[in-house]
Structure formats: structure tokens, C-alpha cells
Tab-separated table of C-alpha atoms and ligand atoms in Angstrom:
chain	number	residue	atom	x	y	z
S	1431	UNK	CA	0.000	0.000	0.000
S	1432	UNK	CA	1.545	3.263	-0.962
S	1433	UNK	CA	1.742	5.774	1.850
S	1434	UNK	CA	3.743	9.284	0.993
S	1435	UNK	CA	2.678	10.954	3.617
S	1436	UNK	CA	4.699	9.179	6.226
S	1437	UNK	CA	8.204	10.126	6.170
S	1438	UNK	CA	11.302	7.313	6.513
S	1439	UNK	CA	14.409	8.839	7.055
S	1440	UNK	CA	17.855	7.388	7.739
S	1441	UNK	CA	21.266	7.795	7.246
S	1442	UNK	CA	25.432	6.386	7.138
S	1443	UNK	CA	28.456	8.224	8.316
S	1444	UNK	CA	30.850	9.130	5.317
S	1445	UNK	CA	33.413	7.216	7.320
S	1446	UNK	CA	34.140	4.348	4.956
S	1447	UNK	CA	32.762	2.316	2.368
S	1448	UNK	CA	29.705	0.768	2.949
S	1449	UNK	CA	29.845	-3.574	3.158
S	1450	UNK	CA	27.360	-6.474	3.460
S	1451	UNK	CA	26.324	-6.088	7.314
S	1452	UNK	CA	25.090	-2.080	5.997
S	1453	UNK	CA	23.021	-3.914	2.953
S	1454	UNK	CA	21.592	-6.840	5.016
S	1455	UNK	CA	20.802	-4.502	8.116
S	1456	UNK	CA	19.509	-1.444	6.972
S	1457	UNK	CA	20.171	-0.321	2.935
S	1458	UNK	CA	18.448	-3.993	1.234
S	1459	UNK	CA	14.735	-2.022	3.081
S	1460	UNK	CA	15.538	0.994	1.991
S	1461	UNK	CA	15.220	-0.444	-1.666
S	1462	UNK	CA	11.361	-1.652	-0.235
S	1463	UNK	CA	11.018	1.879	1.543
S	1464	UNK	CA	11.120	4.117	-1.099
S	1465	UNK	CA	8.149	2.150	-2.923
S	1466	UNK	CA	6.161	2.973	-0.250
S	1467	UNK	CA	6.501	6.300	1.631
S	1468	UNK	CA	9.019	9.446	1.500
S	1469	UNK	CA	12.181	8.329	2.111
S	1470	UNK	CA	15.247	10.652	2.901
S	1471	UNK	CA	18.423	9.392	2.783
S	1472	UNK	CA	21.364	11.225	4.621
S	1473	UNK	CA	24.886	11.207	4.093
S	1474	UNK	CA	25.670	12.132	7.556
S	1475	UNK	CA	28.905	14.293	7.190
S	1476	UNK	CA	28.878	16.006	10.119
S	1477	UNK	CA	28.465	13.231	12.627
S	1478	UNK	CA	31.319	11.862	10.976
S	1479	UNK	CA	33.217	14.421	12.486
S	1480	UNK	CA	32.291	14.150	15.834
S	1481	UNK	CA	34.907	11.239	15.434
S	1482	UNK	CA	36.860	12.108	12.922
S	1483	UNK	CA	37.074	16.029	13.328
S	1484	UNK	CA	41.093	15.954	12.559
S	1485	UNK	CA	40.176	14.522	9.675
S	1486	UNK	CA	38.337	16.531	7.478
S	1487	UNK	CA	40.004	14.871	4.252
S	1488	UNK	CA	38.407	11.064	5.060
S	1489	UNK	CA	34.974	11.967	5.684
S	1490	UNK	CA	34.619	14.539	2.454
S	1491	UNK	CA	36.624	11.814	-0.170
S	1492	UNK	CA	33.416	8.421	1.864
S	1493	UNK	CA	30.829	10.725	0.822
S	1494	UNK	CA	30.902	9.953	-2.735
S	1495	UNK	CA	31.510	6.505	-1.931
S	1496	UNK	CA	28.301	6.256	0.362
S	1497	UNK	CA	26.670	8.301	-2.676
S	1498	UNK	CA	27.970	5.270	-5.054
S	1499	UNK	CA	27.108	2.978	-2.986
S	1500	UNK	CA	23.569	4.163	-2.858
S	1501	UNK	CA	23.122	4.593	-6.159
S	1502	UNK	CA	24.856	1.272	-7.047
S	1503	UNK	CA	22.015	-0.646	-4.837
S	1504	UNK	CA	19.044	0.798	-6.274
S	1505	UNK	CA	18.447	3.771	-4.000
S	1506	UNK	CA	16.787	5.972	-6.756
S	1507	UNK	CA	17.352	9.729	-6.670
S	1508	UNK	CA	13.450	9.740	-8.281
S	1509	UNK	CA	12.378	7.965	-5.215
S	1510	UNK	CA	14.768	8.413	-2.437
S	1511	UNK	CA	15.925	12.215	-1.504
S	1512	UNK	CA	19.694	12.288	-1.075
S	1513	UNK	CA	21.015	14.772	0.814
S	1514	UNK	CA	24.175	15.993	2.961
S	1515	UNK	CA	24.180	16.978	6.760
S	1516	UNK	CA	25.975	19.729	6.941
S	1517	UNK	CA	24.027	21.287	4.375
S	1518	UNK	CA	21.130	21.975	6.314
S	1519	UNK	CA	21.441	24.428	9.056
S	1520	UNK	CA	17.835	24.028	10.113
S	1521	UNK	CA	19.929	20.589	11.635
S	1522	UNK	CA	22.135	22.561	13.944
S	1523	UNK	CA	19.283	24.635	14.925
S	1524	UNK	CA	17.317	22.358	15.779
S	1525	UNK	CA	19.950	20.475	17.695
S	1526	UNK	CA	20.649	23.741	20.255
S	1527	UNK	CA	16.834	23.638	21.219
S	1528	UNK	CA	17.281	19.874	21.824
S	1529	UNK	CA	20.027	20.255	24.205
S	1530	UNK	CA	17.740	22.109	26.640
S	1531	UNK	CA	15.636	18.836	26.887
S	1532	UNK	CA	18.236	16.146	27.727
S	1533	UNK	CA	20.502	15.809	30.441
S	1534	UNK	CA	24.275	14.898	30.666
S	1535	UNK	CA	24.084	12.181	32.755
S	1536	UNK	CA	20.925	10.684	30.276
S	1537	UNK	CA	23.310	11.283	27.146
S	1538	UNK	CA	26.232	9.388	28.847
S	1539	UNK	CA	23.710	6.321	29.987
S	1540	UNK	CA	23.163	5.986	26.410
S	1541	UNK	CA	24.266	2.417	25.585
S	1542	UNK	CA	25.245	3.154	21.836
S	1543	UNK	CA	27.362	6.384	22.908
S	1544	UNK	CA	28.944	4.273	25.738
S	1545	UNK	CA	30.356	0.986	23.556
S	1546	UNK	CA	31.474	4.278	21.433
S	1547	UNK	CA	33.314	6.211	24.197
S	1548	UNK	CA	35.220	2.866	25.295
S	1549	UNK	CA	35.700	1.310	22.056
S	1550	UNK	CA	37.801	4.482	21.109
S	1551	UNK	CA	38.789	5.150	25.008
S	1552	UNK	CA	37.793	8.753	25.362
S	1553	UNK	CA	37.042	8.167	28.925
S	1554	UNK	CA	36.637	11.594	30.355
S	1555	UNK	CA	37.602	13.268	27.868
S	1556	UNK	CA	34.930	12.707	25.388
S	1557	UNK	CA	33.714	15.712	23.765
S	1558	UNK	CA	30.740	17.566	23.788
S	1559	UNK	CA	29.557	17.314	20.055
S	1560	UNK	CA	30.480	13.597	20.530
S	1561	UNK	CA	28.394	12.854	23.753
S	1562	UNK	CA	25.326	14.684	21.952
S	1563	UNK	CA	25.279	13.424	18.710
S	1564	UNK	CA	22.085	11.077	19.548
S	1565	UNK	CA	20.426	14.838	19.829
S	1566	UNK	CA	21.445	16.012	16.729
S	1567	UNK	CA	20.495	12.479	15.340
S	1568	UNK	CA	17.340	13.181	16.611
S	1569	UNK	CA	16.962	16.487	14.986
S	1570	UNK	CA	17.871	15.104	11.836
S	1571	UNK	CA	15.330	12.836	11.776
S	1572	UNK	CA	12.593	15.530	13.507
S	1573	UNK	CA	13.857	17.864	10.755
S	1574	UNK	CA	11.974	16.536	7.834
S	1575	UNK	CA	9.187	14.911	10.633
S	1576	UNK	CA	10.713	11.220	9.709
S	1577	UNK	CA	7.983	8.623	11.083
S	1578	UNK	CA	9.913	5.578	10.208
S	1579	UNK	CA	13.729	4.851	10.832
S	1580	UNK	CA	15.396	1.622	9.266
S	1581	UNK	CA	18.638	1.062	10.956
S	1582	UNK	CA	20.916	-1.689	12.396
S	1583	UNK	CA	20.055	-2.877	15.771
S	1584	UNK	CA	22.595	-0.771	17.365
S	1585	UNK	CA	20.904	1.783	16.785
S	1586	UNK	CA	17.364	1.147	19.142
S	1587	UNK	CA	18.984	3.247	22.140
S	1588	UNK	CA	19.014	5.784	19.676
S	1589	UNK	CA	15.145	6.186	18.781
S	1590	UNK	CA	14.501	5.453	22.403
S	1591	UNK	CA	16.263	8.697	23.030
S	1592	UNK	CA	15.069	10.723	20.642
S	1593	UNK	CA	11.087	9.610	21.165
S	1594	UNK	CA	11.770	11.011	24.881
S	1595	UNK	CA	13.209	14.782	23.531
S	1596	UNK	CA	10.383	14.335	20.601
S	1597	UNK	CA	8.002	13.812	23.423
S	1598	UNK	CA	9.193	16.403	25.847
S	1599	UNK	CA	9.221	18.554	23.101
S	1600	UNK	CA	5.624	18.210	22.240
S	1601	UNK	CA	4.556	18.479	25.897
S	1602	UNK	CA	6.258	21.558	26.666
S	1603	UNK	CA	5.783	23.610	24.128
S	1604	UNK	CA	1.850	22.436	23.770
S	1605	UNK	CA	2.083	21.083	20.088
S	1606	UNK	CA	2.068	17.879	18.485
S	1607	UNK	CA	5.010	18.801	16.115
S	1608	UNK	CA	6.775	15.557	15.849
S	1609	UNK	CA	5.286	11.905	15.252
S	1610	UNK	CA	6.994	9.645	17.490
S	1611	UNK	CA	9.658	7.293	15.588
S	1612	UNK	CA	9.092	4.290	15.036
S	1613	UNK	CA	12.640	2.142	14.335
S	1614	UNK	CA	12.259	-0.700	11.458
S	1615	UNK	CA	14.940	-3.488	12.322
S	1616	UNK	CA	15.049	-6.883	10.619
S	1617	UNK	CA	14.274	-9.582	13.121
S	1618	UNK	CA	15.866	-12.543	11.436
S	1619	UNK	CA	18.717	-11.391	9.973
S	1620	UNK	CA	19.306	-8.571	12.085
S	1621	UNK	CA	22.967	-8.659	12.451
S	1622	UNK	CA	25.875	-10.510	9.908
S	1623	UNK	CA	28.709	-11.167	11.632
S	1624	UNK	CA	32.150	-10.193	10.423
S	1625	UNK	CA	34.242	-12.529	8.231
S	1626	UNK	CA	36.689	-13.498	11.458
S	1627	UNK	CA	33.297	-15.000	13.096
S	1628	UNK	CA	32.895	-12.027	15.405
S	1629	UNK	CA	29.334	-10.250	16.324
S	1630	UNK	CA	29.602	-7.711	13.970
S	1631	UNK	CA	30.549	-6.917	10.625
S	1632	UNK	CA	32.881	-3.182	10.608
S	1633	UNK	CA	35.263	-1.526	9.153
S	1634	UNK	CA	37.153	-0.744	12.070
S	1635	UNK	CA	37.346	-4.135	13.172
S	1636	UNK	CA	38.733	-4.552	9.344
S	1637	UNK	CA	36.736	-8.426	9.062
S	1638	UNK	CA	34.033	-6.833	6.082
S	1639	UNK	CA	33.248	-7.196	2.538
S	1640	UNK	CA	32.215	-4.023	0.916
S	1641	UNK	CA	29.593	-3.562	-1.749
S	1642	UNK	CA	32.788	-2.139	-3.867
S	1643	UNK	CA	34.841	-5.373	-3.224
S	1644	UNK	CA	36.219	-6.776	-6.461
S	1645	UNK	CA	35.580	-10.475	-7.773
S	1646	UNK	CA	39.133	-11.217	-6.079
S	1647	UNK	CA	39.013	-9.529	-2.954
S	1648	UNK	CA	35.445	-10.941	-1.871
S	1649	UNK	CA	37.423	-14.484	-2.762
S	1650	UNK	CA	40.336	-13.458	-0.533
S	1651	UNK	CA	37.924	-12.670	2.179
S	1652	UNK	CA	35.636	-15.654	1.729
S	1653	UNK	CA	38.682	-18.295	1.814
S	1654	UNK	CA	39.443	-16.457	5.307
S	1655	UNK	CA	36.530	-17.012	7.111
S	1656	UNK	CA	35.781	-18.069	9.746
S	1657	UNK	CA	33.678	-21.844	10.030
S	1658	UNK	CA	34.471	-24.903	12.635
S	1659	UNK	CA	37.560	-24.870	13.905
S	1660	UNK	CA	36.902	-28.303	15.096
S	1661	UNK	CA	36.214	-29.107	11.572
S	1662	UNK	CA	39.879	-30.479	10.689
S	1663	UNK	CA	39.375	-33.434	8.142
S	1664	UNK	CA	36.992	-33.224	5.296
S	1665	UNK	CA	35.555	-36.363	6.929
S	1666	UNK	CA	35.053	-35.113	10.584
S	1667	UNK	CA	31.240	-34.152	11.528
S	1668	UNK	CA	31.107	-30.362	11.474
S	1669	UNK	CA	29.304	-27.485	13.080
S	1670	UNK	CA	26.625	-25.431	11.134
S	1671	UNK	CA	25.565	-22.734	14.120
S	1672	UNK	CA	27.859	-19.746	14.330
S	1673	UNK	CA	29.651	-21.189	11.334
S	1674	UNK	CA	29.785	-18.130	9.144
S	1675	UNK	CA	29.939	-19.497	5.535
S	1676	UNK	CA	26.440	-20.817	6.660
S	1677	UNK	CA	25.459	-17.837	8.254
S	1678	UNK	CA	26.336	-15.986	4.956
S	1679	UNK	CA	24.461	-18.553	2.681
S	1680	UNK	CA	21.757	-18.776	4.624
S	1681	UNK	CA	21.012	-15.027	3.900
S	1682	UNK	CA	22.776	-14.955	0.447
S	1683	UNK	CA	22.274	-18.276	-1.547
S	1684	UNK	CA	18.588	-18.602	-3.447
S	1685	UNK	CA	18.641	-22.098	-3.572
S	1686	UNK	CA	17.629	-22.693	-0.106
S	1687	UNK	CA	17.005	-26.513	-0.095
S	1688	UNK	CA	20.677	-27.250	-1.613
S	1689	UNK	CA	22.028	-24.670	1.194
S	1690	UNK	CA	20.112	-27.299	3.611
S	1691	UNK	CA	21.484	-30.379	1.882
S	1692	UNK	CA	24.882	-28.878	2.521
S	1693	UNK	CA	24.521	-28.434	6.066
S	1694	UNK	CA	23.300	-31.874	6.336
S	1695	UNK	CA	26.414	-33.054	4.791
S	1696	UNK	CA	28.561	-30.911	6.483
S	1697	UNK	CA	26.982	-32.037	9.993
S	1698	UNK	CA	27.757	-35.399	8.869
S	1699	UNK	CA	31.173	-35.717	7.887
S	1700	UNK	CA	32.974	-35.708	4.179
S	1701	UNK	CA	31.908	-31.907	2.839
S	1702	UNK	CA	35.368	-29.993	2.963
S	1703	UNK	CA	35.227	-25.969	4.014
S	1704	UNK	CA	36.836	-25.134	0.740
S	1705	UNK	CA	33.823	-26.648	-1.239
S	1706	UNK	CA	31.369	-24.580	0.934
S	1707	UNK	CA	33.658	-21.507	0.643
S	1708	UNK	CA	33.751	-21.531	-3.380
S	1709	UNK	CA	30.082	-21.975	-3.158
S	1710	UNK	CA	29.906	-18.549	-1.519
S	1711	UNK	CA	32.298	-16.838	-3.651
S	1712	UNK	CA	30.081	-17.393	-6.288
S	1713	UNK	CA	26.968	-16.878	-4.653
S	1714	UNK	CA	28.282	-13.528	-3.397
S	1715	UNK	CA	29.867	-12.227	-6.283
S	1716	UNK	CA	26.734	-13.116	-8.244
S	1717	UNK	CA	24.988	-10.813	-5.949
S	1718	UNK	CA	27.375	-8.404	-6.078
S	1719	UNK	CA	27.954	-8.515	-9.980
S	1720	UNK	CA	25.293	-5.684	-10.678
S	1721	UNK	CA	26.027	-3.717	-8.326
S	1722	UNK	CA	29.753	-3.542	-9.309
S	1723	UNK	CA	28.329	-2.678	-12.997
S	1724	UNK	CA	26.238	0.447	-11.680
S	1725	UNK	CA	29.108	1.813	-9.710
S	1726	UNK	CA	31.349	1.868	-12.491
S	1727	UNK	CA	28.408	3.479	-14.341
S	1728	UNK	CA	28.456	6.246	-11.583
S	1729	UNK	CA	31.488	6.170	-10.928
S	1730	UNK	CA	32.329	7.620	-14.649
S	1731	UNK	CA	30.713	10.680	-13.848
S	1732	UNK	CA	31.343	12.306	-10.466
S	1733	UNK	CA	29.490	15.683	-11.357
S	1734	UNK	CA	26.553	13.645	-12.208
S	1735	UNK	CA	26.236	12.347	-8.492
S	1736	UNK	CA	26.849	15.642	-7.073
S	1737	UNK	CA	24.142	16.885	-8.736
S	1738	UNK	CA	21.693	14.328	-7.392
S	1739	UNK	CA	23.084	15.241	-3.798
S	1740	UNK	CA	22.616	18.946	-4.478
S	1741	UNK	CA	18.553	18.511	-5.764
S	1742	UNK	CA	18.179	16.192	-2.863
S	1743	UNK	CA	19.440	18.689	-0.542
S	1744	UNK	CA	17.793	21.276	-1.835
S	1745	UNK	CA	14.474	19.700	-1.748
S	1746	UNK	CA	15.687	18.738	1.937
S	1747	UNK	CA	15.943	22.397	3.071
S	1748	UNK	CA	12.394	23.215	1.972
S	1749	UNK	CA	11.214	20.507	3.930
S	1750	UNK	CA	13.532	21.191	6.957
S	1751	UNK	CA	12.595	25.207	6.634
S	1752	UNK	CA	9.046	24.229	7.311
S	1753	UNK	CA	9.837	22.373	10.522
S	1754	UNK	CA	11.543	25.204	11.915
S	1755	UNK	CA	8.759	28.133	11.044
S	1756	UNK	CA	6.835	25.717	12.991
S	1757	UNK	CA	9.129	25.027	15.725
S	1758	UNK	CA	10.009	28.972	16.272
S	1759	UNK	CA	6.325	29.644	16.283
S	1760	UNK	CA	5.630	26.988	18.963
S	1761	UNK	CA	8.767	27.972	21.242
S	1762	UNK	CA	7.940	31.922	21.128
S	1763	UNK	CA	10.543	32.828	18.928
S	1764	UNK	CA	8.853	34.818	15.821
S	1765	UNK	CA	9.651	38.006	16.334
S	1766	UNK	CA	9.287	40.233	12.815
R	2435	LIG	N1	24.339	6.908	13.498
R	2435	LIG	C1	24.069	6.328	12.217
R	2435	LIG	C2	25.182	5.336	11.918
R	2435	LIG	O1	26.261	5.430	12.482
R	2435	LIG	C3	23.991	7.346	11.104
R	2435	LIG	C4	22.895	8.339	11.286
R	2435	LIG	C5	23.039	9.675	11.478
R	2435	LIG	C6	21.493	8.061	11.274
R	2435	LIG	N2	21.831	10.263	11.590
R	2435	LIG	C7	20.857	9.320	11.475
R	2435	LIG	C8	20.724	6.908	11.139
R	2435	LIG	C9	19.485	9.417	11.565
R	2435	LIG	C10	19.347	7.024	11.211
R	2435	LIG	C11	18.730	8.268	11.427
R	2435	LIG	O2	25.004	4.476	11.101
């Protein structure tokens, strides 16, 4: 049922390429999304730097490579509204009147922001723009009055804390401005693990396959991963749960009844890792074949993509320029 009057809005830091755990978790709904309701899309520059600000160089060159990536999955500029964070002021705006309406101890409880501040060990001295970036997350989604939010599970602690400011927000300055967000997560294969075996699939943790892996590299990275380590002899029984060339077929491969004679076999002694592992190579670079065709295609023509980032933006700034008249009008602050 097609429904453009609720808004979906979501959005990837420019820090890297995007890989397979992005496409399984959050950008394969997107392609679903856009069918059905207004979808913004945000190429989210400027919480990039809350990590990266002595970088400036990393996070402009991954912003046409989250725009390629996009593109190259079938997120279509007619459909989906591109646009860049730091391009829309109404963001930061909104953001300072935000602020007012969560505390410092809330932001630090925040289980997302505090993996984050020990992953990287900023202890104490976090900064400010990092330990409020769920606020200005939340204004970027309030900005355009987003409705529905498809992201990775990691990201729940998130809408929690930006329904209570949405809320608050509502309440004290007496109007219903903002829909409360509702997060859409994929149950079953909510998470893909990395290819060392490990929770989750990141960049950081340098065990993904990107959407702009070549033929050889996704075979490099295949051959490497992780299965049974039990699993010595092609004859010896081996282990199907938590064995990630399983994991990876189970979401990948079509043919879902020879995936389950596999395992069968496998379970039962005399099916080798490296027969499984080929298997996926070509399962995954048949998935990834088109994709690699409409980057190129992209790819040729740089200006082109900027110029779908620029309408989307634009468009996004009409949107977000509404918001605020509203917002000003509601917290007293129209004054000529
Ligand atoms: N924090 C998200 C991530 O790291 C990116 C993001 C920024 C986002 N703003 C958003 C996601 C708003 C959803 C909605 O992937």
C-alpha cells in the first residue's frame, strides 16, 4: 500500500565504504522503503566528524563513496531524496533547542554512545559534540518529521532517546510537532557477523566485505573465514551454528534446499570448508555482480552524483525550513 505521507528517514556516516552487514541490516529495506513512503536518505557528514574532526580529508573523499554505494544498490534519486548533513542548518538549529531537553548524565547512559566512548577510550575526555550526537540524530530525523527509521540494531537506544526529547518537546511547548519514531529493524537477519566470526561486521574491526569489493578480494575474504575450527578433516562431523559461511548462505544463496542439503552433509562428515567456501564466492559475487556494474556506471561521472546530492538537498531544506517556522512559532521565537 503506498503511503507518501509518512516520512522514513535514515542515514550512514561518510566514514568508509559501505559492506554487506550495511546492505543486510539497513540499505536492502531501503530499496522496499522508497516504494512505499518518503524516504530521505542522509549522508551524515557532520556526525562523521564528531569522530573524525582531525580529519576533514576522510569523511569529504566516503561521501561519494556512500553516494555510489547508494546509487549502485538501487536507492533511486526519483524515489529516495539524497542529501548531505551539513548542508542543512535548520539541523544545527534544531539540535541547540534539543540540548535544553536532555541531560548529561541521560546522554552518557546511552548504551550506543557508551560501547562508542570505550571502544575508542575517550574516557573523560569525550567531547561535547560527541556525547550529543544522539540529539542532533534526533533532529535530523525531527527535521523533515521522519515517522519511520530503518537502521541496524545498534541503533534502538538511539530512537529510544530521541522519542523522549520528541516527546518532551511536544509536551512543553503544547504542540504535536513531531510523530513519534518508530525504528524498522530486521528480526531474522538482524545482524551478519564479520568474516573473522565475530558479532559484527565493521570496518574498524577490518573483518568486512564491501559492496565495492572486487571479484578477487570478496574471494580473498571468503577463503578467510571463519567456520568450525573443530572441523579439521573433510571427513570429521562439522558445526553449522555460528559457522559463518552458513550464516552468509543462509542469507545470500537462493537455492535454499541445496544450502540445507549442505549443512546436512557438512553435519555429517565428508563436505570440505573449501567446497562450501567456493560456493559462496560465487553466490556472493553473483549478488554483487550488478552492483559492481552500476558503480562503475556512476562512478564515470562524479558531477553527475553531485548533482543528485545537491537537488536532494535542496528539496531537503524546503522541507527542513518548514519544521523550523513551525518550531520557532511553537517555542515563542517569531519576532518580525
Ligand atoms: N548513526 C548512524 C550510523 O552510524 C547514522 C545516522 C546519522 C542516522 N543520523 C541518522 C541513522 C538518523 C538514522 C537516522 O550508522
Amino acid at each position: 500500500m503506498i503511503n507518501k505521507t509518512d516520512i522514513v528517514l535514515t542515514g550512514d556516516r561518510p566514514t568508509g565504504p559501505l559492506h554487506l552487514g550495511h546492505f543486510v541490516g539497513s540499505l536492502q529495506e531501503r530499496i522496499n522503503l522508497q516504494e512505499i513512503y518518503t524516504q530521505y536518505v542522509m549522508i551524515a557528514d557532520v556526525q562523521a566528524l564528531t569522530d573524525n574532526f582531525d580529519n576533514p580529508k576522510k569523511v569529504h573523499e566516503n561521501v561519494m563513496q556512500v553516494a555510489l554505494d547508494y546509487l549502485s544498490i538501487g536507492i533511486d534519486p526519483k524515489k529516495t531524496t539524497i542529501f548531505l548533513q551539513s548542508c542543512i542548518p535548520e539541523i544545527a538549529e534544531l539540535t541547540v533547542f534539543f540540548l535544553n531537553l536532555v541531560s548529561i548524565n541521560r546522554l552518557k547512559r546511552n548504551p550506543t554512545v557508551k560501547t562508542e566512548i570505550s571502544q575508542k577510550n575517550y574516557g573523560e575526555h569525550v567531547t561535547a559534540g560527541f556525547l550529543m550526537y544522539p540529539v542532533s540524530q534526533t533532529a535530523d530525523i525531527a527535521v523533515v518529521k521522519g515517522k519511520f527509521v530503518p537502521v541496524g540494531h545498534d541503533q534502538l537506544p538511539m530512537i529510544e532517546q530521541a522519542n523522549e526529547i520528541l516527546h518532551d518537546f511536544n509536551r512543553i511547548y503544547q504542540q504535536e510537532i513531531f510523530p513519534k519514531i518508530e525504528a524498522i529493524t530486521k528480526e531474522n537477519t538482524g545482524r551478519l557477523p564479520g568474516i573473522d566470526g565475530k558479532n559484527k561486521m565493521s570496518k574498524s574491526l577490518g573483518n568486512a566485505i564491501f559492496l565495492s569489493d572486487s571479484e578477487d578480494q570478496v574471494a580473498k575474504k571468503v577463503m578467510k573465514m571463519y567456520t568450525d575450527p573443530n572441523h579439521i578433516h573433510v571427513v570429521d562431523p562439522g558445526n553449522v551454528e555460528g559457522n559463518v559461511v552458513f550464516i552468509y548462505l543462509d542469507i545470500f544463496d537462493q537455492n535454499k534446499d541445496e544450502v540445507e542439503n549442505l549443512k546436512l552433509h557438512y553435519q555429517k562428515g565428508g563436505l570440505g570448508d573449501v567446497v562450501i567456501k567456493k560456493r559462496l564466492i560465487d553466490v556472493l559475487n553473483n549478488f554483487l555482480e550488478p552492483i559492481r556494474k552500476k558503480r562503475a556506471e556512476f562512478a564515470k561521472d562524479p558531477e553527475k552524483v553531485m548533482e543528485i546530492l545537491k537537488v536532494g538537498t535542496e528539496k531537503t531544506r524546503q522541507a527542513a525550513g518548514e519544521t523550523m517556522q513551525e518550531v520557532r512559532s511553537a517555542m515563542k521565537l517569531q519576532y518580525f
